[in-house]
């Protein structure tokens, strides 16, 4: 099957999933296992793929000064686009004011975030390292693995001839993993179909979901509208700084629909890498920038956290001053960096933002019912942010034409 056919099949799978989940409701839960199978197959590839990709990208870059430039530009790009995302969210929520007049205030702190208010900057820094690589791999905590692989790769470049066998091994491993990703892609249409259909089914089907949507319709509109604006902003960045346009978006669509289907940037990562490399991004850029982006660059999550927190403030009748909104701006950015690339992680790290401006954690109860849906849209924007980042950063950090 050619990739265009595959993309078509994936899109049909996603739309079919929405249709069947909406109309057949809970009956669709019987096929949930198919989605889980696909998701687990993706997850099975992540750790070996990241290890091989990051190490080989570092050895390909070779010179530590080039690596420093690449790392520096990546961090700068990720931070600034995330900041723009939060800003767009804050402006939208201040204009639309979706929370004003909300009636059903919650009384209890949702289980998902009980005890999570203590998360702080120190906790985020701690996620860079791990006492056990094996345990982190088992839990799919990718950031410490990436940090280890960067250091490993740098060390490898310093030992000369003796490192050749190891480098060759990881080159081979990387090629094998990419081959497996290509094979797995053929499962994506059916996998995405069942992930979406079963999730809608679990939520009670179309009528039940529509009932929930109506309760917080303006809030959802604000999040989706602002995410749409950020999507367009990134498209502009892609055009101006990356020299690419709609062709790149189309090439990334398979990954974007998978992000919508899985609600996880890390589970989508194998496809994001495959699509980006196929779209012509330099391999060593994609292999370094995308894994890092999947774990720390979450524009969609940051934007959503800012809107959600402001919505909760408006619902409870608290006026957020300029200073408080500045605190939301900073903490939403940090909370998104600290969020794991798994479903609904943003909901959990939102506790950090709420606590910083003294808002009740109970407020999360207001947005809980529709969060799974917004999660899918923000994850799609997260992956789009990483994809655009790769196309842009490679132009400035890696001047030569070597792949
Ligand atoms: N699910 C998101 C991701 O994986 C994180 C979040 O916002 O909950 O990118």
PDB file of N, CA and C in Angstrom, residues 77 81 230-252 279 281 384-396:
ATOM      1  N   UNK A  77      13.609  27.226  20.845  1.00  0.00           N
ATOM      2  CA  UNK A  77      12.422  27.132  19.985  1.00  0.00           C
ATOM      3  C   UNK A  77      11.236  26.574  20.771  1.00  0.00           C
ATOM      4  N   UNK A  81       7.815  28.783  21.464  1.00  0.00           N
ATOM      5  CA  UNK A  81       6.510  28.450  20.870  1.00  0.00           C
ATOM      6  C   UNK A  81       5.503  28.050  21.956  1.00  0.00           C
ATOM      7  N   UNK A 230      -3.321  28.458  17.296  1.00  0.00           N
ATOM      8  CA  UNK A 230      -1.917  28.093  17.477  1.00  0.00           C
ATOM      9  C   UNK A 230      -1.436  27.199  16.327  1.00  0.00           C
ATOM     10  N   UNK A 231      -2.329  26.340  15.881  1.00  0.00           N
ATOM     11  CA  UNK A 231      -2.008  25.491  14.722  1.00  0.00           C
ATOM     12  C   UNK A 231      -1.626  26.383  13.534  1.00  0.00           C
ATOM     13  N   UNK A 232      -2.425  27.421  13.307  1.00  0.00           N
ATOM     14  CA  UNK A 232      -2.157  28.323  12.180  1.00  0.00           C
ATOM     15  C   UNK A 232      -0.865  29.107  12.407  1.00  0.00           C
ATOM     16  N   UNK A 233      -0.652  29.522  13.660  1.00  0.00           N
ATOM     17  CA  UNK A 233       0.592  30.228  13.976  1.00  0.00           C
ATOM     18  C   UNK A 233       1.794  29.346  13.606  1.00  0.00           C
ATOM     19  N   UNK A 234       1.705  28.065  13.998  1.00  0.00           N
ATOM     20  CA  UNK A 234       2.822  27.147  13.705  1.00  0.00           C
ATOM     21  C   UNK A 234       2.984  26.931  12.198  1.00  0.00           C
ATOM     22  N   UNK A 235       1.849  26.927  11.497  1.00  0.00           N
ATOM     23  CA  UNK A 235       1.925  26.783  10.044  1.00  0.00           C
ATOM     24  C   UNK A 235       2.696  27.966   9.448  1.00  0.00           C
ATOM     25  N   UNK A 236       2.442  29.168   9.999  1.00  0.00           N
ATOM     26  CA  UNK A 236       3.168  30.364   9.566  1.00  0.00           C
ATOM     27  C   UNK A 236       4.650  30.243   9.861  1.00  0.00           C
ATOM     28  N   UNK A 237       4.968  29.750  11.075  1.00  0.00           N
ATOM     29  CA  UNK A 237       6.375  29.560  11.458  1.00  0.00           C
ATOM     30  C   UNK A 237       7.044  28.583  10.501  1.00  0.00           C
ATOM     31  N   UNK A 238       6.305  27.511  10.175  1.00  0.00           N
ATOM     32  CA  UNK A 238       6.830  26.492   9.262  1.00  0.00           C
ATOM     33  C   UNK A 238       7.174  27.105   7.908  1.00  0.00           C
ATOM     34  N   UNK A 239       6.282  27.983   7.441  1.00  0.00           N
ATOM     35  CA  UNK A 239       6.464  28.595   6.129  1.00  0.00           C
ATOM     36  C   UNK A 239       7.662  29.558   6.158  1.00  0.00           C
ATOM     37  N   UNK A 240       7.650  30.435   7.182  1.00  0.00           N
ATOM     38  CA  UNK A 240       8.650  31.505   7.211  1.00  0.00           C
ATOM     39  C   UNK A 240      10.033  30.971   7.606  1.00  0.00           C
ATOM     40  N   UNK A 241      10.084  30.176   8.679  1.00  0.00           N
ATOM     41  CA  UNK A 241      11.401  29.737   9.175  1.00  0.00           C
ATOM     42  C   UNK A 241      11.806  28.360   8.651  1.00  0.00           C
ATOM     43  N   UNK A 242      10.801  27.553   8.293  1.00  0.00           N
ATOM     44  CA  UNK A 242      11.132  26.188   7.865  1.00  0.00           C
ATOM     45  C   UNK A 242      11.152  26.038   6.353  1.00  0.00           C
ATOM     46  N   UNK A 243      10.574  27.023   5.652  1.00  0.00           N
ATOM     47  CA  UNK A 243      10.544  26.934   4.189  1.00  0.00           C
ATOM     48  C   UNK A 243       9.681  25.798   3.679  1.00  0.00           C
ATOM     49  N   UNK A 244       8.751  25.333   4.500  1.00  0.00           N
ATOM     50  CA  UNK A 244       7.844  24.260   4.067  1.00  0.00           C
ATOM     51  C   UNK A 244       6.400  24.728   4.213  1.00  0.00           C
ATOM     52  N   UNK A 245       5.467  24.002   3.639  1.00  0.00           N
ATOM     53  CA  UNK A 245       4.069  24.435   3.742  1.00  0.00           C
ATOM     54  C   UNK A 245       3.130  23.262   3.882  1.00  0.00           C
ATOM     55  N   UNK A 246       2.013  23.336   3.141  1.00  0.00           N
ATOM     56  CA  UNK A 246       0.959  22.328   3.263  1.00  0.00           C
ATOM     57  C   UNK A 246       1.477  20.922   2.943  1.00  0.00           C
ATOM     58  N   UNK A 247       2.478  20.834   2.036  1.00  0.00           N
ATOM     59  CA  UNK A 247       3.004  19.503   1.697  1.00  0.00           C
ATOM     60  C   UNK A 247       3.525  18.794   2.945  1.00  0.00           C
ATOM     61  N   UNK A 248       4.162  19.594   3.808  1.00  0.00           N
ATOM     62  CA  UNK A 248       4.710  19.010   5.044  1.00  0.00           C
ATOM     63  C   UNK A 248       3.574  18.582   5.972  1.00  0.00           C
ATOM     64  N   UNK A 249       2.558  19.432   6.056  1.00  0.00           N
ATOM     65  CA  UNK A 249       1.389  19.091   6.885  1.00  0.00           C
ATOM     66  C   UNK A 249       0.768  17.781   6.408  1.00  0.00           C
ATOM     67  N   UNK A 250       0.619  17.652   5.092  1.00  0.00           N
ATOM     68  CA  UNK A 250       0.020  16.428   4.560  1.00  0.00           C
ATOM     69  C   UNK A 250       0.877  15.208   4.878  1.00  0.00           C
ATOM     70  N   UNK A 251       2.198  15.403   4.788  1.00  0.00           N
ATOM     71  CA  UNK A 251       3.085  14.271   5.098  1.00  0.00           C
ATOM     72  C   UNK A 251       2.980  13.873   6.563  1.00  0.00           C
ATOM     73  N   UNK A 252       2.692  14.842   7.430  1.00  0.00           N
ATOM     74  CA  UNK A 252       2.635  14.542   8.860  1.00  0.00           C
ATOM     75  C   UNK A 252       1.260  14.046   9.296  1.00  0.00           C
ATOM     76  N   UNK A 279       9.227  12.940   4.997  1.00  0.00           N
ATOM     77  CA  UNK A 279       8.908  14.265   4.444  1.00  0.00           C
ATOM     78  C   UNK A 279      10.173  15.054   4.118  1.00  0.00           C
ATOM     79  N   UNK A 281      12.916  15.623   6.297  1.00  0.00           N
ATOM     80  CA  UNK A 281      13.685  16.208   7.397  1.00  0.00           C
ATOM     81  C   UNK A 281      14.971  15.400   7.567  1.00  0.00           C
ATOM     82  N   UNK A 384       2.079  18.260  16.333  1.00  0.00           N
ATOM     83  CA  UNK A 384       2.272  19.232  15.245  1.00  0.00           C
ATOM     84  C   UNK A 384       3.399  20.203  15.633  1.00  0.00           C
ATOM     85  N   UNK A 385       3.404  20.622  16.885  1.00  0.00           N
ATOM     86  CA  UNK A 385       4.457  21.531  17.378  1.00  0.00           C
ATOM     87  C   UNK A 385       5.842  20.901  17.235  1.00  0.00           C
ATOM     88  N   UNK A 386       5.951  19.627  17.597  1.00  0.00           N
ATOM     89  CA  UNK A 386       7.249  18.931  17.482  1.00  0.00           C
ATOM     90  C   UNK A 386       7.657  18.812  16.015  1.00  0.00           C
ATOM     91  N   UNK A 387       6.669  18.518  15.167  1.00  0.00           N
ATOM     92  CA  UNK A 387       6.970  18.310  13.751  1.00  0.00           C
ATOM     93  C   UNK A 387       7.463  19.600  13.107  1.00  0.00           C
ATOM     94  N   UNK A 388       6.766  20.706  13.396  1.00  0.00           N
ATOM     95  CA  UNK A 388       7.178  21.989  12.835  1.00  0.00           C
ATOM     96  C   UNK A 388       8.568  22.347  13.387  1.00  0.00           C
ATOM     97  N   UNK A 389       8.750  22.114  14.683  1.00  0.00           N
ATOM     98  CA  UNK A 389      10.036  22.419  15.319  1.00  0.00           C
ATOM     99  C   UNK A 389      11.190  21.748  14.594  1.00  0.00           C
ATOM    100  N   UNK A 390      11.002  20.485  14.245  1.00  0.00           N
ATOM    101  CA  UNK A 390      12.076  19.747  13.580  1.00  0.00           C
ATOM    102  C   UNK A 390      12.413  20.360  12.227  1.00  0.00           C
ATOM    103  N   UNK A 391      11.345  20.692  11.469  1.00  0.00           N
ATOM    104  CA  UNK A 391      11.573  21.259  10.133  1.00  0.00           C
ATOM    105  C   UNK A 391      12.272  22.611  10.225  1.00  0.00           C
ATOM    106  N   UNK A 392      11.980  23.358  11.301  1.00  0.00           N
ATOM    107  CA  UNK A 392      12.572  24.693  11.446  1.00  0.00           C
ATOM    108  C   UNK A 392      14.006  24.611  11.984  1.00  0.00           C
ATOM    109  N   UNK A 393      14.158  23.895  13.102  1.00  0.00           N
ATOM    110  CA  UNK A 393      15.447  23.901  13.806  1.00  0.00           C
ATOM    111  C   UNK A 393      16.569  23.337  12.929  1.00  0.00           C
ATOM    112  N   UNK A 394      16.258  22.312  12.154  1.00  0.00           N
ATOM    113  CA  UNK A 394      17.309  21.700  11.327  1.00  0.00           C
ATOM    114  C   UNK A 394      17.937  22.718  10.371  1.00  0.00           C
ATOM    115  N   UNK A 395      17.138  23.707   9.953  1.00  0.00           N
ATOM    116  CA  UNK A 395      17.664  24.698   9.009  1.00  0.00           C
ATOM    117  C   UNK A 395      18.711  25.604   9.642  1.00  0.00           C
ATOM    118  N   UNK A 396      18.607  25.779  10.954  1.00  0.00           N
ATOM    119  CA  UNK A 396      19.496  26.741  11.616  1.00  0.00           C
ATOM    120  C   UNK A 396      20.616  26.069  12.401  1.00  0.00           C
TER     121      UNK A 396
END
